[in-house]
XYZ file of N, CA and C in Angstrom:
303
model
N -35.881 -32.144 -9.582
C -36.236 -32.272 -10.810
C -35.229 -32.031 -12.137
N -34.862 -32.650 -12.631
C -33.183 -31.953 -13.381
C -34.084 -30.930 -14.563
N -33.161 -30.057 -15.237
C -32.950 -29.044 -16.325
C -33.660 -29.225 -17.187
N -33.017 -30.462 -17.285
C -32.944 -31.386 -18.920
C -34.600 -31.841 -18.921
N -34.928 -32.704 -17.816
C -35.830 -33.488 -17.426
C -37.383 -32.695 -17.658
N -37.219 -31.009 -17.081
C -37.975 -29.550 -16.848
C -38.479 -29.059 -18.511
N -37.386 -29.048 -18.494
C -37.462 -28.680 -20.570
C -38.068 -29.852 -21.176
N -37.770 -30.870 -21.431
C -38.360 -31.999 -22.481
C -39.750 -32.480 -21.666
N -40.356 -31.983 -20.250
C -41.356 -32.053 -20.224
C -42.853 -30.788 -20.899
N -41.887 -29.570 -20.923
C -42.344 -28.236 -21.435
C -42.436 -28.142 -22.989
N -41.177 -28.701 -23.485
C -41.143 -29.296 -25.398
C -42.407 -30.034 -25.675
N -42.863 -31.531 -24.999
C -43.612 -31.692 -25.091
C -44.773 -31.421 -24.844
N -45.614 -31.504 -23.953
C -46.898 -30.520 -23.869
C -46.680 -29.102 -24.837
N -46.210 -28.508 -24.817
C -46.045 -27.242 -25.703
C -45.983 -28.255 -27.409
N -45.390 -29.379 -27.315
C -45.723 -29.801 -29.029
C -46.753 -30.236 -29.221
N -47.594 -30.872 -28.164
C -49.493 -31.738 -28.051
C -49.727 -30.248 -28.470
N -49.992 -29.464 -27.525
C -50.796 -28.161 -28.127
C -50.673 -27.187 -29.337
N -49.177 -27.419 -29.853
C -48.951 -26.944 -31.256
C -49.634 -27.989 -31.987
N -49.029 -29.484 -31.835
C -49.983 -29.924 -32.678
C -51.425 -30.212 -33.393
N -52.028 -29.805 -31.824
C -53.280 -29.685 -31.593
C -54.308 -28.105 -32.513
N -53.353 -27.640 -32.572
C -53.352 -26.287 -33.112
C -53.661 -26.136 -34.777
N -52.885 -26.679 -34.775
C -52.033 -27.391 -36.202
C -53.378 -28.177 -37.052
N -54.048 -29.022 -36.406
C -54.995 -29.416 -36.955
C -56.174 -29.329 -36.742
N -56.544 -28.255 -35.824
C -57.695 -27.321 -35.611
C -57.873 -25.973 -37.051
N -56.803 -25.595 -36.776
C -56.496 -25.148 -37.758
C -56.343 -25.398 -39.302
N -55.713 -26.617 -39.768
C -55.197 -26.895 -40.850
C -56.458 -28.194 -41.028
N -57.922 -28.252 -41.123
C -58.863 -29.476 -40.755
C -58.241 -30.430 -42.292
N -57.388 -29.902 -43.281
C -57.105 -31.292 -44.198
C -56.172 -31.417 -43.746
N -54.823 -31.315 -42.601
C -54.267 -32.067 -42.641
C -54.582 -32.237 -41.325
N -56.014 -32.598 -40.382
C -55.875 -33.362 -39.380
C -56.086 -34.463 -39.667
N -55.169 -34.860 -37.784
C -54.959 -37.070 -37.774
C -55.949 -37.059 -36.574
N -56.842 -35.862 -36.277
C -57.631 -36.280 -35.582
C -57.094 -36.358 -33.538
N -57.532 -36.260 -32.463
C -57.102 -35.799 -31.608
C -55.852 -36.195 -31.113
N -55.928 -37.706 -31.181
C -55.064 -38.532 -30.611
C -53.979 -38.293 -31.644
N -54.260 -38.585 -33.123
C -52.934 -38.491 -33.240
C -52.442 -37.252 -33.836
N -52.890 -35.656 -33.733
C -52.447 -34.531 -33.219
C -51.446 -34.327 -32.544
N -51.621 -35.363 -31.090
C -51.482 -34.554 -29.692
C -49.979 -35.429 -30.167
N -49.552 -36.577 -30.618
C -48.731 -37.517 -30.692
C -47.908 -36.675 -31.238
N -48.241 -36.657 -32.982
C -47.601 -36.268 -33.500
C -46.316 -34.835 -33.234
N -48.083 -34.099 -32.226
C -47.193 -32.735 -32.033
C -46.088 -32.800 -30.834
N -46.703 -33.668 -30.219
C -45.527 -34.185 -29.062
C -44.504 -34.515 -28.867
N -44.184 -35.547 -30.519
C -42.772 -35.894 -30.872
C -42.161 -34.796 -31.669
N -42.905 -34.262 -32.526
C -42.041 -32.334 -33.066
C -41.786 -30.749 -31.985
N -42.813 -31.520 -31.065
C -41.922 -30.555 -30.035
C -41.227 -30.632 -28.741
N -41.002 -32.122 -28.892
C -39.315 -33.191 -28.272
C -37.980 -32.834 -29.182
N -38.617 -33.313 -30.532
C -37.686 -33.033 -31.525
C -37.046 -31.625 -31.314
N -37.852 -30.584 -31.780
C -37.700 -29.730 -32.246
C -37.149 -28.441 -30.800
N -37.446 -28.790 -29.689
C -37.080 -28.402 -28.463
C -35.794 -28.426 -28.156
N -35.257 -29.910 -28.670
C -33.900 -30.607 -28.654
C -33.094 -29.805 -29.452
N -33.626 -30.198 -30.427
C -32.308 -28.621 -31.736
C -32.723 -27.638 -32.092
N -33.607 -27.071 -30.904
C -33.567 -25.710 -30.788
C -32.584 -25.345 -29.935
N -32.894 -25.802 -28.445
C -31.668 -25.610 -27.550
C -30.027 -26.212 -27.629
N -30.064 -27.082 -28.533
C -28.196 -27.097 -29.532
C -28.180 -26.008 -30.020
N -29.549 -25.296 -30.597
C -29.078 -24.566 -31.635
C -28.691 -23.233 -30.862
N -29.870 -23.079 -29.853
C -29.384 -21.975 -29.160
C -29.108 -21.617 -27.354
N -28.110 -22.697 -27.195
C -26.886 -22.901 -25.649
C -28.001 -21.815 -24.337
N -28.543 -20.447 -24.612
C -29.348 -19.779 -23.740
C -30.391 -20.598 -22.949
N -31.139 -21.595 -24.370
C -32.257 -21.683 -23.352
C -31.965 -22.992 -22.790
N -31.002 -23.865 -22.322
C -31.088 -24.695 -21.149
C -30.831 -23.806 -19.945
N -31.674 -22.927 -19.899
C -31.888 -22.164 -18.639
C -30.362 -22.361 -17.686
N -30.243 -21.733 -16.339
C -29.730 -22.079 -15.041
C -30.180 -23.046 -14.785
N -28.614 -23.721 -14.189
C -29.048 -24.894 -13.551
C -29.410 -24.499 -11.802
N -29.001 -23.468 -11.182
C -29.838 -23.285 -10.229
C -31.116 -22.938 -9.854
N -31.869 -22.065 -10.048
C -32.868 -21.642 -10.564
C -33.908 -21.515 -11.829
N -34.930 -21.299 -12.560
C -35.601 -21.008 -13.230
C -35.703 -20.073 -13.684
N -35.514 -19.912 -14.811
C -35.053 -19.078 -15.629
C -36.591 -18.731 -17.038
N -37.803 -17.582 -16.868
C -38.751 -17.488 -17.678
C -38.601 -17.838 -19.014
N -37.391 -16.459 -19.128
C -37.448 -17.172 -20.867
C -36.841 -18.069 -21.467
N -36.002 -19.098 -20.574
C -35.739 -20.539 -21.324
C -36.871 -20.904 -21.539
N -37.177 -20.837 -20.401
C -39.130 -21.654 -20.284
C -39.660 -20.982 -21.532
N -39.800 -19.188 -21.627
C -40.477 -19.217 -22.596
C -39.966 -20.133 -23.907
N -38.917 -19.815 -23.738
C -38.172 -20.763 -25.450
C -38.485 -21.374 -25.535
N -38.409 -22.226 -24.731
C -39.012 -23.765 -25.227
C -40.324 -24.328 -25.338
N -41.072 -23.248 -24.594
C -42.562 -23.624 -25.084
C -42.822 -23.208 -26.624
N -42.366 -21.869 -26.471
C -42.111 -20.876 -27.845
C -41.705 -22.524 -29.328
N -40.716 -23.074 -29.213
C -39.775 -23.851 -29.976
C -41.281 -25.668 -29.838
N -41.066 -25.615 -28.245
C -41.876 -27.021 -28.856
C -42.862 -27.227 -29.005
N -43.588 -25.628 -29.547
C -45.397 -25.458 -29.963
C -44.986 -25.363 -31.268
N -43.914 -24.676 -31.810
C -43.725 -24.514 -33.236
C -43.583 -25.613 -34.154
N -42.551 -26.683 -33.825
C -42.383 -27.484 -34.044
C -42.929 -28.859 -33.903
N -44.237 -28.983 -32.911
C -45.167 -29.187 -32.915
C -46.660 -29.022 -33.524
N -46.149 -28.028 -33.906
C -47.215 -27.856 -35.427
C -46.590 -28.372 -36.674
N -45.408 -28.092 -37.572
C -45.033 -28.365 -38.175
C -44.984 -29.797 -38.718
N -44.493 -30.360 -37.468
C -44.506 -32.010 -37.606
C -45.956 -32.748 -37.912
N -46.691 -32.205 -36.983
C -48.890 -32.884 -37.086
C -48.648 -31.933 -39.181
N -48.394 -31.277 -39.652
C -48.694 -30.302 -40.795
C -48.137 -31.117 -42.256
N -46.621 -31.288 -41.341
C -45.543 -33.157 -42.700
C -46.997 -34.052 -42.438
N -47.310 -34.888 -41.052
C -47.554 -35.915 -41.108
C -48.720 -35.951 -41.707
N -49.411 -35.029 -41.357
C -51.086 -34.854 -41.740
C -50.758 -34.665 -43.868
N -49.967 -34.213 -43.927
C -49.757 -34.373 -45.610
C -49.326 -35.382 -46.432
N -48.052 -36.677 -45.245
C -48.069 -37.573 -46.349
C -49.191 -38.625 -45.843
N -50.079 -38.560 -44.620
C -50.762 -38.861 -45.108
C -52.203 -39.315 -45.805
N -52.194 -38.035 -45.965
C -53.042 -37.477 -47.427
C -52.138 -37.943 -48.219
N -51.543 -38.084 -48.557
C -50.917 -38.118 -50.072
C -51.283 -39.981 -50.274
N -50.391 -40.332 -49.088
C -51.096 -41.827 -49.191
C -51.956 -41.742 -49.114
N -53.219 -41.592 -49.022
C -54.090 -42.138 -48.722
C -55.128 -41.556 -50.478
N -54.291 -40.848 -51.206
C -54.047 -40.232 -52.690
C -55.461 -39.372 -52.700
N -56.167 -38.489 -50.697
C -56.753 -37.264 -50.832
C -55.902 -35.981 -51.674
N -56.874 -35.027 -51.460
C -55.882 -33.809 -51.258
C -55.173 -32.856 -50.072
N -54.243 -32.898 -50.911
C -53.273 -32.040 -49.632
C -52.957 -31.149 -49.609
N -53.389 -30.000 -50.748
C -53.710 -28.728 -50.130
C -55.024 -27.538 -49.537
Protein backbone atom coordinates (compact mmCIF):
# COMPACT_ATOMS: atom_id res chain seq x y z
CA UNK A 1 0.00 0.00 0.00
CA UNK A 2 1.36 3.41 -0.91
CA UNK A 3 2.34 6.00 1.68
CA UNK A 4 -0.32 8.37 0.34
CA UNK A 5 -3.08 5.82 0.91
CA UNK A 6 -1.84 5.07 4.44
CA UNK A 7 -1.76 8.79 5.23
CA UNK A 8 -5.31 9.22 3.92
CA UNK A 9 -6.62 6.32 6.00
CA UNK A 10 -4.96 7.72 9.13
CA UNK A 11 -6.40 11.17 8.41
CA UNK A 12 -9.92 9.79 7.91
CA UNK A 13 -9.85 7.75 11.11
CA UNK A 14 -8.29 10.54 13.18
CA UNK A 15 -10.75 13.04 11.73
CA UNK A 16 -13.71 10.83 12.62
CA UNK A 17 -12.39 10.46 16.16
CA UNK A 18 -11.79 14.21 16.40
CA UNK A 19 -15.28 14.94 15.12
CA UNK A 20 -16.88 12.63 17.67
CA UNK A 21 -14.76 14.12 20.44
CA UNK A 22 -15.85 17.62 19.43
CA UNK A 23 -19.49 16.56 19.37
CA UNK A 24 -19.22 14.95 22.79
CA UNK A 25 -17.42 17.97 24.24
CA UNK A 26 -19.61 20.69 22.73
CA UNK A 27 -23.15 19.36 23.12
CA UNK A 28 -24.69 22.43 21.47
CA UNK A 29 -22.73 21.68 18.26
CA UNK A 30 -23.36 17.92 18.27
CA UNK A 31 -24.48 16.49 14.91
CA UNK A 32 -25.18 13.00 16.22
CA UNK A 33 -22.77 10.12 15.95
CA UNK A 34 -23.08 9.67 12.19
CA UNK A 35 -22.93 13.40 11.46
CA UNK A 36 -19.91 13.90 13.71
CA UNK A 37 -18.15 10.95 12.08
CA UNK A 38 -18.81 12.12 8.51
CA UNK A 39 -17.94 15.77 9.15
CA UNK A 40 -14.85 14.75 11.11
CA UNK A 41 -13.64 12.33 8.43
CA UNK A 42 -14.05 14.95 5.71
CA UNK A 43 -12.27 17.53 7.85
CA UNK A 44 -9.54 15.05 8.73
CA UNK A 45 -8.84 14.21 5.11
CA UNK A 46 -8.90 17.84 3.99
CA UNK A 47 -6.96 19.21 6.92
CA UNK A 48 -4.43 16.41 6.87
CA UNK A 49 -3.83 16.90 3.16
CA UNK A 50 -3.38 20.63 3.68
CA UNK A 51 -1.02 20.01 6.59
CA UNK A 52 1.01 17.58 4.48
CA UNK A 53 1.29 20.17 1.71
CA UNK A 54 2.47 22.80 4.19
CA UNK A 55 4.85 20.46 6.05
CA UNK A 56 6.34 18.01 3.52
CA UNK A 57 8.20 16.15 6.28
CA UNK A 58 4.84 14.63 7.29
CA UNK A 59 4.64 12.68 4.03
CA UNK A 60 6.82 9.95 5.49
CA UNK A 61 9.58 7.92 3.99
CA UNK A 62 8.76 5.96 0.86
CA UNK A 63 10.50 2.80 1.99
CA UNK A 64 9.49 2.51 5.64
CA UNK A 65 7.18 3.59 8.40
CA UNK A 66 8.00 6.90 10.03
CA UNK A 67 6.27 7.08 13.42
CA UNK A 68 6.67 10.85 13.66
CA UNK A 69 5.00 11.33 10.27
CA UNK A 70 2.15 9.01 11.26
CA UNK A 71 1.66 10.85 14.55
CA UNK A 72 1.64 14.17 12.70
CA UNK A 73 -0.99 12.87 10.31
CA UNK A 74 -3.12 11.62 13.20
CA UNK A 75 -2.91 14.87 15.16
CA UNK A 76 -3.54 17.01 12.08
CA UNK A 77 -6.49 14.90 11.00
CA UNK A 78 -8.01 14.83 14.48
CA UNK A 79 -7.77 18.58 14.98
CA UNK A 80 -9.09 19.34 11.51
CA UNK A 81 -11.96 16.89 12.04
CA UNK A 82 -12.92 18.58 15.29
CA UNK A 83 -12.79 22.02 13.70
CA UNK A 84 -14.94 21.03 10.71
CA UNK A 85 -17.47 19.33 13.00
CA UNK A 86 -17.72 22.48 15.13
CA UNK A 87 -18.15 24.68 12.04
CA UNK A 88 -20.84 22.42 10.58
CA UNK A 89 -22.58 22.38 13.98
CA UNK A 90 -22.54 26.19 14.10
CA UNK A 91 -23.96 26.41 10.58
CA UNK A 92 -26.64 23.84 11.38
CA UNK A 93 -27.65 25.68 14.55
CA UNK A 94 -27.74 29.08 12.85
CA UNK A 95 -29.89 27.72 10.02
CA UNK A 96 -32.25 26.12 12.51
CA UNK A 97 -32.49 29.35 14.47
CA UNK A 98 -30.99 27.79 17.58
CA UNK A 99 -28.35 29.14 19.91
CA UNK A 100 -24.87 28.70 18.49
CA UNK A 101 -22.90 29.57 21.58
